[in-house]
mmCIF file of C-alpha atoms and ligand atoms in Angstrom:
data_model
loop_
_atom_site.group_PDB
_atom_site.id
_atom_site.type_symbol
_atom_site.label_atom_id
_atom_site.label_comp_id
_atom_site.label_asym_id
_atom_site.label_seq_id
_atom_site.Cartn_x
_atom_site.Cartn_y
_atom_site.Cartn_z
ATOM 1 C CA MET J 1 -58.053 -44.470 -5.021
ATOM 2 C CA TYR J 2 -56.514 -42.808 -2.012
ATOM 3 C CA ALA J 3 -53.537 -41.337 -3.877
ATOM 4 C CA ARG J 4 -52.307 -39.029 -1.075
ATOM 5 C CA VAL J 5 -52.494 -41.938 1.374
ATOM 6 C CA ILE J 6 -50.648 -44.345 -0.932
ATOM 7 C CA LYS J 7 -47.944 -41.682 -1.319
ATOM 8 C CA ALA J 8 -47.510 -41.576 2.474
ATOM 9 C CA LEU J 9 -46.656 -45.307 2.496
ATOM 10 C CA SER J 10 -43.121 -44.344 1.502
ATOM 11 C CA LEU J 11 -42.726 -42.662 4.930
ATOM 12 C CA LEU J 12 -43.342 -45.984 6.728
ATOM 13 C CA PRO J 13 -40.891 -48.779 7.572
ATOM 14 C CA ALA J 14 -40.731 -51.024 4.466
ATOM 15 C CA GLU J 15 -42.298 -54.081 6.109
ATOM 16 C CA LEU J 16 -45.259 -52.113 7.429
ATOM 17 C CA ALA J 17 -45.705 -50.324 4.101
ATOM 18 C CA SER J 18 -45.943 -53.562 2.143
ATOM 19 C CA ALA J 19 -48.371 -55.134 4.629
ATOM 20 C CA LEU J 20 -50.549 -52.009 4.640
ATOM 21 C CA GLU J 21 -50.593 -51.361 0.899
ATOM 22 C CA PRO J 22 -53.238 -54.003 0.003
ATOM 23 C CA ILE J 23 -55.446 -52.772 2.873
ATOM 24 C CA ILE J 24 -55.386 -49.194 1.583
ATOM 25 C CA GLU J 25 -55.752 -50.249 -2.042
ATOM 26 C CA ALA J 26 -58.797 -52.445 -1.346
ATOM 27 C CA SER J 27 -61.981 -51.036 -2.880
ATOM 28 C CA ASP J 28 -63.753 -51.070 0.489
ATOM 29 C CA PHE J 29 -61.024 -49.144 2.385
ATOM 30 C CA ASP J 30 -62.739 -46.414 4.411
ATOM 31 C CA SER J 31 -59.832 -44.793 6.309
ATOM 32 C CA THR J 32 -60.193 -47.197 9.221
ATOM 33 C CA ILE J 33 -58.246 -50.297 10.309
ATOM 34 C CA SER J 34 -60.268 -53.209 11.675
ATOM 35 C CA PRO J 35 -59.066 -55.046 14.811
ATOM 36 C CA GLU J 36 -58.233 -58.071 12.598
ATOM 37 C CA GLN J 37 -56.175 -55.949 10.190
ATOM 38 C CA PHE J 38 -54.399 -54.344 13.152
ATOM 39 C CA GLU J 39 -53.567 -57.806 14.568
ATOM 40 C CA PHE J 40 -52.230 -58.825 11.155
ATOM 41 C CA LEU J 41 -50.020 -55.711 11.002
ATOM 42 C CA LEU J 42 -48.782 -56.389 14.547
ATOM 43 C CA SER J 43 -47.778 -59.952 13.744
ATOM 44 C CA THR J 44 -46.199 -59.063 10.382
ATOM 45 C CA THR J 45 -44.082 -56.223 11.734
ATOM 46 C CA GLN J 46 -43.445 -57.613 15.243
ATOM 47 C CA MET J 47 -44.088 -54.085 16.523
ATOM 48 C CA THR J 48 -45.800 -53.400 19.858
ATOM 49 C CA ASP J 49 -49.303 -51.929 19.838
ATOM 50 C CA THR J 50 -47.938 -48.452 20.610
ATOM 51 C CA GLU J 51 -45.085 -48.672 18.085
ATOM 52 C CA LEU J 52 -47.539 -49.631 15.352
ATOM 53 C CA ARG J 53 -49.963 -46.786 16.098
ATOM 54 C CA LEU J 54 -47.081 -44.293 16.110
ATOM 55 C CA ALA J 55 -45.711 -45.745 12.864
ATOM 56 C CA LEU J 56 -49.134 -45.277 11.226
ATOM 57 C CA LEU J 57 -49.263 -41.534 12.004
ATOM 58 C CA PRO J 58 -47.896 -40.398 8.594
ATOM 59 C CA ILE J 59 -50.906 -42.178 7.044
ATOM 60 C CA ALA J 60 -53.297 -40.179 9.263
ATOM 61 C CA ALA J 61 -51.438 -36.916 8.556
ATOM 62 C CA SER J 62 -51.679 -37.497 4.806
ATOM 63 C CA TYR J 63 -55.393 -36.605 5.010
ATOM 64 C CA ALA J 64 -54.588 -33.063 6.188
ATOM 65 C CA VAL J 65 -56.000 -30.166 4.177
ATOM 66 C CA VAL J 66 -53.712 -27.325 5.187
ATOM 67 C CA PRO J 67 -53.627 -24.424 2.712
ATOM 68 C CA ILE J 68 -52.807 -21.921 5.486
ATOM 69 C CA SER J 69 -50.165 -23.584 7.698
ATOM 70 C CA ASN J 70 -48.874 -26.420 5.523
ATOM 71 C CA PHE J 71 -48.593 -28.161 8.937
ATOM 72 C CA TYR J 72 -49.728 -31.795 8.764
ATOM 73 C CA VAL J 73 -51.298 -33.101 11.966
ATOM 74 C CA GLY J 74 -52.478 -36.721 12.082
ATOM 75 C CA ALA J 75 -54.492 -38.483 14.771
ATOM 76 C CA ILE J 76 -55.563 -42.090 15.193
ATOM 77 C CA VAL J 77 -58.288 -43.028 17.654
ATOM 78 C CA ARG J 78 -59.286 -46.509 18.708
ATOM 79 C CA GLY J 79 -62.985 -46.930 19.381
ATOM 80 C CA THR J 80 -64.480 -49.246 21.998
ATOM 81 C CA SER J 81 -65.007 -51.814 19.229
ATOM 82 C CA GLY J 82 -61.224 -51.963 18.701
ATOM 83 C CA ARG J 83 -61.359 -50.375 15.229
ATOM 84 C CA LEU J 84 -58.875 -47.572 14.449
ATOM 85 C CA TYR J 85 -59.983 -44.340 12.775
ATOM 86 C CA PHE J 86 -57.707 -41.859 11.034
ATOM 87 C CA GLY J 87 -58.129 -38.105 11.286
ATOM 88 C CA ALA J 88 -56.274 -34.961 10.203
ATOM 89 C CA ASN J 89 -56.494 -31.190 10.492
ATOM 90 C CA MET J 90 -58.450 -29.118 7.975
ATOM 91 C CA GLU J 91 -58.057 -25.393 7.247
ATOM 92 C CA PHE J 92 -60.229 -23.168 5.091
ATOM 93 C CA GLU J 93 -59.076 -20.275 2.974
ATOM 94 C CA ASN J 94 -61.194 -17.097 2.966
ATOM 95 C CA ALA J 95 -62.938 -18.211 6.176
ATOM 96 C CA SER J 96 -62.389 -17.408 9.850
ATOM 97 C CA MET J 97 -59.632 -19.203 11.796
ATOM 98 C CA ALA J 98 -62.402 -20.436 14.105
ATOM 99 C CA CYS J 99 -63.548 -22.766 11.290
ATOM 100 C CA THR J 100 -60.327 -24.844 11.557
ATOM 101 C CA ILE J 101 -60.707 -28.535 12.389
ATOM 102 C CA HIS J 102 -58.018 -30.165 14.527
ATOM 103 C CA ALA J 103 -56.744 -33.666 13.797
ATOM 104 C CA GLU J 104 -58.059 -34.982 17.128
ATOM 105 C CA GLN J 105 -61.544 -33.612 16.370
ATOM 106 C CA SER J 106 -61.384 -35.187 12.935
ATOM 107 C CA ALA J 107 -60.445 -38.668 14.174
ATOM 108 C CA ILE J 108 -62.995 -38.573 17.021
ATOM 109 C CA SER J 109 -65.803 -37.359 14.746
ATOM 110 C CA HIS J 110 -64.805 -39.990 12.206
ATOM 111 C CA ALA J 111 -65.272 -42.707 14.860
ATOM 112 C CA TRP J 112 -68.586 -41.121 15.947
ATOM 113 C CA ILE J 113 -69.915 -40.989 12.368
ATOM 114 C CA LYS J 114 -69.192 -44.713 12.035
ATOM 115 C CA GLY J 115 -71.014 -45.593 15.242
ATOM 116 C CA GLU J 116 -68.410 -45.779 18.012
ATOM 117 C CA VAL J 117 -69.746 -44.944 21.485
ATOM 118 C CA GLY J 118 -66.404 -44.382 23.186
ATOM 119 C CA ILE J 119 -62.683 -43.887 22.520
ATOM 120 C CA LYS J 120 -60.010 -46.041 24.148
ATOM 121 C CA ASP J 121 -56.908 -44.195 23.004
ATOM 122 C CA VAL J 122 -55.759 -41.275 20.882
ATOM 123 C CA THR J 123 -52.382 -41.276 19.105
ATOM 124 C CA ILE J 124 -51.171 -37.946 17.706
ATOM 125 C CA ASN J 125 -48.000 -36.685 16.042
ATOM 126 C CA TYR J 126 -47.983 -33.384 18.022
ATOM 127 C CA SER J 127 -49.052 -32.512 21.538
ATOM 128 C CA PRO J 128 -52.802 -31.815 21.664
ATOM 129 C CA CYS J 129 -53.583 -28.114 22.111
ATOM 130 C CA GLY J 130 -55.679 -26.845 25.023
ATOM 131 C CA HIS J 131 -58.740 -26.633 22.803
ATOM 132 C CA CYS J 132 -58.452 -30.338 21.854
ATOM 133 C CA ARG J 133 -57.889 -31.406 25.455
ATOM 134 C CA GLN J 134 -61.128 -29.610 26.330
ATOM 135 C CA PHE J 135 -62.913 -31.066 23.294
ATOM 136 C CA MET J 136 -61.864 -34.596 24.351
ATOM 137 C CA ASN J 137 -63.036 -33.970 27.911
ATOM 138 C CA GLU J 138 -66.593 -34.008 26.563
ATOM 139 C CA LEU J 139 -66.342 -37.675 25.573
ATOM 140 C CA THR J 140 -68.151 -40.541 27.294
ATOM 141 C CA SER J 141 -64.670 -42.023 27.712
ATOM 142 C CA ALA J 142 -62.909 -38.853 29.010
ATOM 143 C CA ASN J 143 -61.889 -40.435 32.315
ATOM 144 C CA ASP J 144 -60.181 -43.556 30.964
ATOM 145 C CA MET J 145 -58.803 -42.392 27.641
ATOM 146 C CA ILE J 146 -55.080 -42.733 26.927
ATOM 147 C CA ILE J 147 -53.118 -40.137 24.942
ATOM 148 C CA GLN J 148 -50.039 -41.372 23.093
ATOM 149 C CA LEU J 149 -47.465 -39.011 21.591
ATOM 150 C CA PRO J 150 -44.164 -39.900 19.900
ATOM 151 C CA GLN J 151 -41.342 -40.263 22.438
ATOM 152 C CA ARG J 152 -43.695 -39.957 25.394
ATOM 153 C CA GLU J 153 -45.058 -42.434 27.904
ATOM 154 C CA PRO J 154 -48.795 -43.029 27.492
ATOM 155 C CA MET J 155 -50.747 -40.680 29.766
ATOM 156 C CA THR J 156 -54.437 -40.251 30.522
ATOM 157 C CA LEU J 157 -56.399 -37.255 29.264
ATOM 158 C CA GLN J 158 -56.853 -36.182 32.899
ATOM 159 C CA GLN J 159 -53.042 -36.057 33.279
ATOM 160 C CA TYR J 160 -52.951 -33.732 30.260
ATOM 161 C CA LEU J 161 -55.847 -31.686 31.648
ATOM 162 C CA PRO J 162 -55.542 -31.446 35.447
ATOM 163 C CA ASP J 163 -58.431 -29.880 37.409
ATOM 164 C CA SER J 164 -60.531 -30.211 34.297
ATOM 165 C CA PHE J 165 -63.825 -28.452 33.613
ATOM 166 C CA GLY J 166 -66.399 -30.653 31.938
ATOM 167 C CA PRO J 167 -70.024 -31.717 31.381
ATOM 168 C CA LEU J 168 -70.554 -32.689 35.039
ATOM 169 C CA ASP J 169 -69.895 -29.069 36.111
ATOM 170 C CA LEU J 170 -73.074 -28.192 34.216
ATOM 171 C CA GLY J 171 -74.950 -31.243 35.457
ATOM 172 C CA ILE J 172 -74.673 -33.200 32.186
ATOM 173 C CA LYS J 173 -74.049 -36.943 32.439
ATOM 174 C CA ASP J 174 -74.323 -38.097 28.802
ATOM 175 C CA GLY J 175 -71.031 -37.385 27.094
ATOM 176 C CA LEU J 176 -70.132 -36.976 23.444
ATOM 177 C CA LEU J 177 -70.565 -40.262 21.499
ATOM 178 C CA SER J 178 -73.439 -41.426 23.717
ATOM 179 C CA ASP J 179 -75.743 -43.435 21.524
ATOM 180 C CA PHE J 180 -79.048 -41.579 21.660
ATOM 181 C CA ASP J 181 -81.737 -40.300 19.327
ATOM 182 C CA ASN J 182 -83.071 -36.774 19.774
ATOM 183 C CA GLY J 183 -86.352 -37.848 18.173
ATOM 184 C CA ILE J 184 -86.621 -35.027 15.641
ATOM 185 C CA CYS J 185 -88.995 -35.358 12.700
ATOM 186 C CA ILE J 186 -89.305 -32.890 9.843
ATOM 187 C CA GLU J 187 -91.941 -32.634 7.176
ATOM 188 C CA GLU J 188 -89.584 -32.054 4.316
ATOM 189 C CA SER J 189 -89.448 -34.044 1.148
ATOM 190 C CA SER J 190 -85.858 -33.380 0.056
ATOM 191 C CA GLU J 191 -83.574 -36.364 0.497
ATOM 192 C CA LEU J 192 -80.733 -34.095 1.617
ATOM 193 C CA ALA J 193 -82.805 -32.415 4.360
ATOM 194 C CA ILE J 194 -83.861 -35.853 5.621
ATOM 195 C CA SER J 195 -80.183 -36.830 5.856
ATOM 196 C CA ALA J 196 -79.440 -33.597 7.744
ATOM 197 C CA CYS J 197 -82.328 -34.452 10.083
ATOM 198 C CA LYS J 198 -80.855 -37.911 10.673
ATOM 199 C CA ALA J 199 -77.611 -36.197 11.683
ATOM 200 C CA ALA J 200 -79.481 -33.740 13.952
ATOM 201 C CA ASN J 201 -81.003 -36.759 15.681
ATOM 202 C CA ARG J 202 -77.520 -37.921 16.651
ATOM 203 C CA SER J 203 -76.189 -34.472 17.618
ATOM 204 C CA HIS J 204 -74.817 -33.710 21.093
ATOM 205 C CA ALA J 205 -76.287 -30.382 22.214
ATOM 206 C CA PRO J 206 -77.151 -30.702 25.910
ATOM 207 C CA TYR J 207 -76.309 -27.049 26.708
ATOM 208 C CA SER J 208 -78.180 -25.099 24.017
ATOM 209 C CA LYS J 209 -80.592 -27.847 22.865
ATOM 210 C CA ASN J 210 -79.701 -26.737 19.340
ATOM 211 C CA PHE J 211 -79.959 -30.265 17.963
ATOM 212 C CA SER J 212 -78.613 -29.768 14.477
ATOM 213 C CA GLY J 213 -77.173 -31.593 11.534
ATOM 214 C CA VAL J 214 -75.762 -30.925 8.083
ATOM 215 C CA ALA J 215 -75.806 -33.083 4.970
ATOM 216 C CA LEU J 216 -73.572 -32.420 1.970
ATOM 217 C CA LYS J 217 -74.209 -33.847 -1.465
ATOM 218 C CA ALA J 218 -71.168 -34.432 -3.656
ATOM 219 C CA GLN J 219 -71.251 -33.981 -7.416
ATOM 220 C CA ASP J 220 -71.536 -37.771 -7.841
ATOM 221 C CA GLY J 221 -74.624 -37.844 -5.604
ATOM 222 C CA ARG J 222 -73.067 -39.343 -2.470
ATOM 223 C CA ILE J 223 -74.339 -37.793 0.752
ATOM 224 C CA PHE J 224 -72.217 -36.995 3.813
ATOM 225 C CA GLU J 225 -73.835 -36.310 7.182
ATOM 226 C CA GLY J 226 -72.427 -34.267 10.056
ATOM 227 C CA MET J 227 -73.733 -33.934 13.612
ATOM 228 C CA TYR J 228 -73.254 -30.950 15.921
ATOM 229 C CA ALA J 229 -70.858 -31.707 18.832
ATOM 230 C CA GLU J 230 -71.350 -29.214 21.649
ATOM 231 C CA ASN J 231 -68.838 -28.663 24.449
ATOM 232 C CA ALA J 232 -69.339 -27.754 28.111
ATOM 233 C CA ALA J 233 -66.923 -24.829 27.667
ATOM 234 C CA PHE J 234 -69.039 -23.716 24.656
ATOM 235 C CA ASN J 235 -66.201 -22.389 22.407
ATOM 236 C CA PRO J 236 -64.614 -25.770 21.546
ATOM 237 C CA SER J 237 -67.987 -26.952 20.124
ATOM 238 C CA LEU J 238 -67.685 -28.455 16.641
ATOM 239 C CA PRO J 239 -70.395 -27.240 14.235
ATOM 240 C CA PRO J 240 -72.339 -29.778 12.144
ATOM 241 C CA LEU J 241 -70.855 -28.519 8.860
ATOM 242 C CA GLN J 242 -67.347 -29.269 10.168
ATOM 243 C CA VAL J 243 -68.323 -32.850 11.008
ATOM 244 C CA ALA J 244 -69.820 -33.307 7.524
ATOM 245 C CA LEU J 245 -66.584 -31.935 5.999
ATOM 246 C CA ILE J 246 -64.586 -34.435 8.086
ATOM 247 C CA ASN J 247 -66.885 -37.196 6.818
ATOM 248 C CA MET J 248 -66.214 -36.125 3.231
ATOM 249 C CA ASN J 249 -62.471 -35.721 3.651
ATOM 250 C CA MET J 250 -62.047 -39.097 5.344
ATOM 251 C CA SER J 251 -64.023 -40.652 2.466
ATOM 252 C CA ASN J 252 -61.394 -39.211 0.146
ATOM 253 C CA TYR J 253 -63.622 -36.581 -1.450
ATOM 254 C CA SER J 254 -62.248 -33.147 -2.218
ATOM 255 C CA LEU J 255 -64.187 -30.207 -0.783
ATOM 256 C CA ALA J 256 -64.378 -28.870 -4.335
ATOM 257 C CA GLU J 257 -66.857 -31.702 -4.988
ATOM 258 C CA ILE J 258 -69.638 -30.278 -2.778
ATOM 259 C CA ALA J 259 -72.696 -29.607 -4.934
ATOM 260 C CA GLU J 260 -75.447 -28.991 -2.391
ATOM 261 C CA ALA J 261 -75.977 -28.673 1.362
ATOM 262 C CA ALA J 262 -78.772 -28.896 3.920
ATOM 263 C CA LEU J 263 -78.900 -27.689 7.528
ATOM 264 C CA VAL J 264 -81.583 -28.826 9.963
ATOM 265 C CA GLU J 265 -81.723 -27.216 13.412
ATOM 266 C CA SER J 266 -84.072 -26.515 16.264
ATOM 267 C CA ALA J 267 -86.023 -23.266 15.850
ATOM 268 C CA GLU J 268 -86.526 -23.056 19.573
ATOM 269 C CA SER J 269 -83.001 -22.910 20.979
ATOM 270 C CA LYS J 270 -81.233 -19.633 21.815
ATOM 271 C CA ILE J 271 -78.469 -20.190 19.244
ATOM 272 C CA SER J 272 -78.301 -20.924 15.526
ATOM 273 C CA GLN J 273 -75.883 -22.642 13.167
ATOM 274 C CA LEU J 274 -77.182 -20.766 10.141
ATOM 275 C CA ALA J 275 -74.804 -17.792 9.871
ATOM 276 C CA ARG J 276 -71.652 -19.892 10.425
ATOM 277 C CA THR J 277 -72.792 -22.572 8.007
ATOM 278 C CA GLN J 278 -73.567 -20.016 5.306
ATOM 279 C CA ALA J 279 -70.257 -18.209 5.840
ATOM 280 C CA LEU J 280 -68.082 -21.320 5.524
ATOM 281 C CA LEU J 281 -70.038 -22.716 2.563
ATOM 282 C CA GLU J 282 -69.681 -19.329 0.868
ATOM 283 C CA ALA J 283 -65.912 -19.455 1.427
ATOM 284 C CA LEU J 284 -65.740 -22.985 0.004
ATOM 285 C CA ASN J 285 -67.830 -22.219 -3.066
ATOM 286 C CA PRO J 286 -70.467 -19.496 -3.424
ATOM 287 C CA ASP J 287 -72.450 -21.695 -5.840
ATOM 288 C CA ILE J 288 -73.367 -24.320 -3.205
ATOM 289 C CA GLN J 289 -77.146 -24.273 -2.648
ATOM 290 C CA LEU J 290 -78.154 -24.496 1.036
ATOM 291 C CA THR J 291 -81.542 -25.872 2.104
ATOM 292 C CA TYR J 292 -82.437 -24.648 5.593
ATOM 293 C CA VAL J 293 -85.006 -26.252 7.862
ATOM 294 C CA ALA J 294 -85.704 -24.932 11.380
ATOM 295 C CA TYR J 295 -88.091 -27.425 12.974
HETATM 296 N N1 THU A 1 -53.550 -28.522 15.125
HETATM 297 C C1 THU A 1 -54.146 -29.731 15.335
HETATM 298 O O1 THU A 1 -54.670 -30.341 14.396
HETATM 299 N N2 THU A 1 -54.154 -30.241 16.587
HETATM 300 C C2 THU A 1 -53.600 -29.606 17.661
HETATM 301 O O2 THU A 1 -53.986 -29.847 18.789
HETATM 302 C C3 THU A 1 -52.588 -28.587 17.388
HETATM 303 C C4 THU A 1 -52.919 -27.757 16.185
HETATM 304 C C5 THU A 1 -53.612 -27.927 13.770
HETATM 305 C C6 THU A 1 -54.553 -26.748 13.655
HETATM 306 C C7 THU A 1 -53.982 -25.994 12.480
HETATM 307 O O3 THU A 1 -54.504 -26.573 11.301
HETATM 308 C C8 THU A 1 -52.486 -26.280 12.553
HETATM 309 O O4 THU A 1 -52.348 -27.458 13.363
HETATM 310 C C9 THU A 1 -51.679 -25.165 13.147
HETATM 311 O O5 THU A 1 -52.109 -24.845 14.406
HETATM 312 ZN ZN1 ZN A 2 -56.032 -28.958 18.940
#
């Protein structure tokens, strides 16, 4: 049961809260809203599309894991399929600030994990920072995407990021969320490493060719995959462990439930995910066993 999310219902207008409650309490709720459910919420509340997305932001923000700032950022993205995906910021004690996940990155990765190939719009409760604007400029949909903030007119990402630098400056045409397979195969029997390899196959690493993926196993045996999301400006790249942690958090698992991890990466690229992955796992729980495969 999504207790923190149910608690956030009290922050919503009463009519919306009562229409949303059965959706969140359903056993198959996965932190997304289908186009049909969204239509139902629109007709029940008589809100406009924008009003409804803004009204849902406290639900997104309730997923935040913020032991450092206690600052709850929520984001909702709508994929090309019309489904809405929640996302929230995540901070990590005893780790570097660079490990922080922004709400926009969380919602976008959430949509990517579940198979979206583009983002139509992003709704956020605070203005997206420069780092997120750059991160979003990597997307297949960067030129048409709408950003919606409370008390603001909808604007395109390019209006929020004039004279932008992006993949095309480095000659890259396939953006983040392109549906491709990197064709990696590993000879490794562990189920977790095979899951990490599956993630590496979906990773976006056109600059370093460090196709990499992480898989986390929870104490109850469920496996969460995370793909590496590289950025043309290099620094805003989102490591594969972060995407796996987003996957876990949006599935309502606590990070204290990680039992085991696997990282699969290319042995031939000029960079490596190993040191960063080890450092953050160590900060989360020094007892987590990491399997490492460099193919
Ligand atoms: N934060 C976001 O999630 N998105 C933004 O673009 C602004 C900042 C988060 C990061 C950190 O967890 C907290 O807000 C304070 O900066
Ligand atoms: Zn940001």
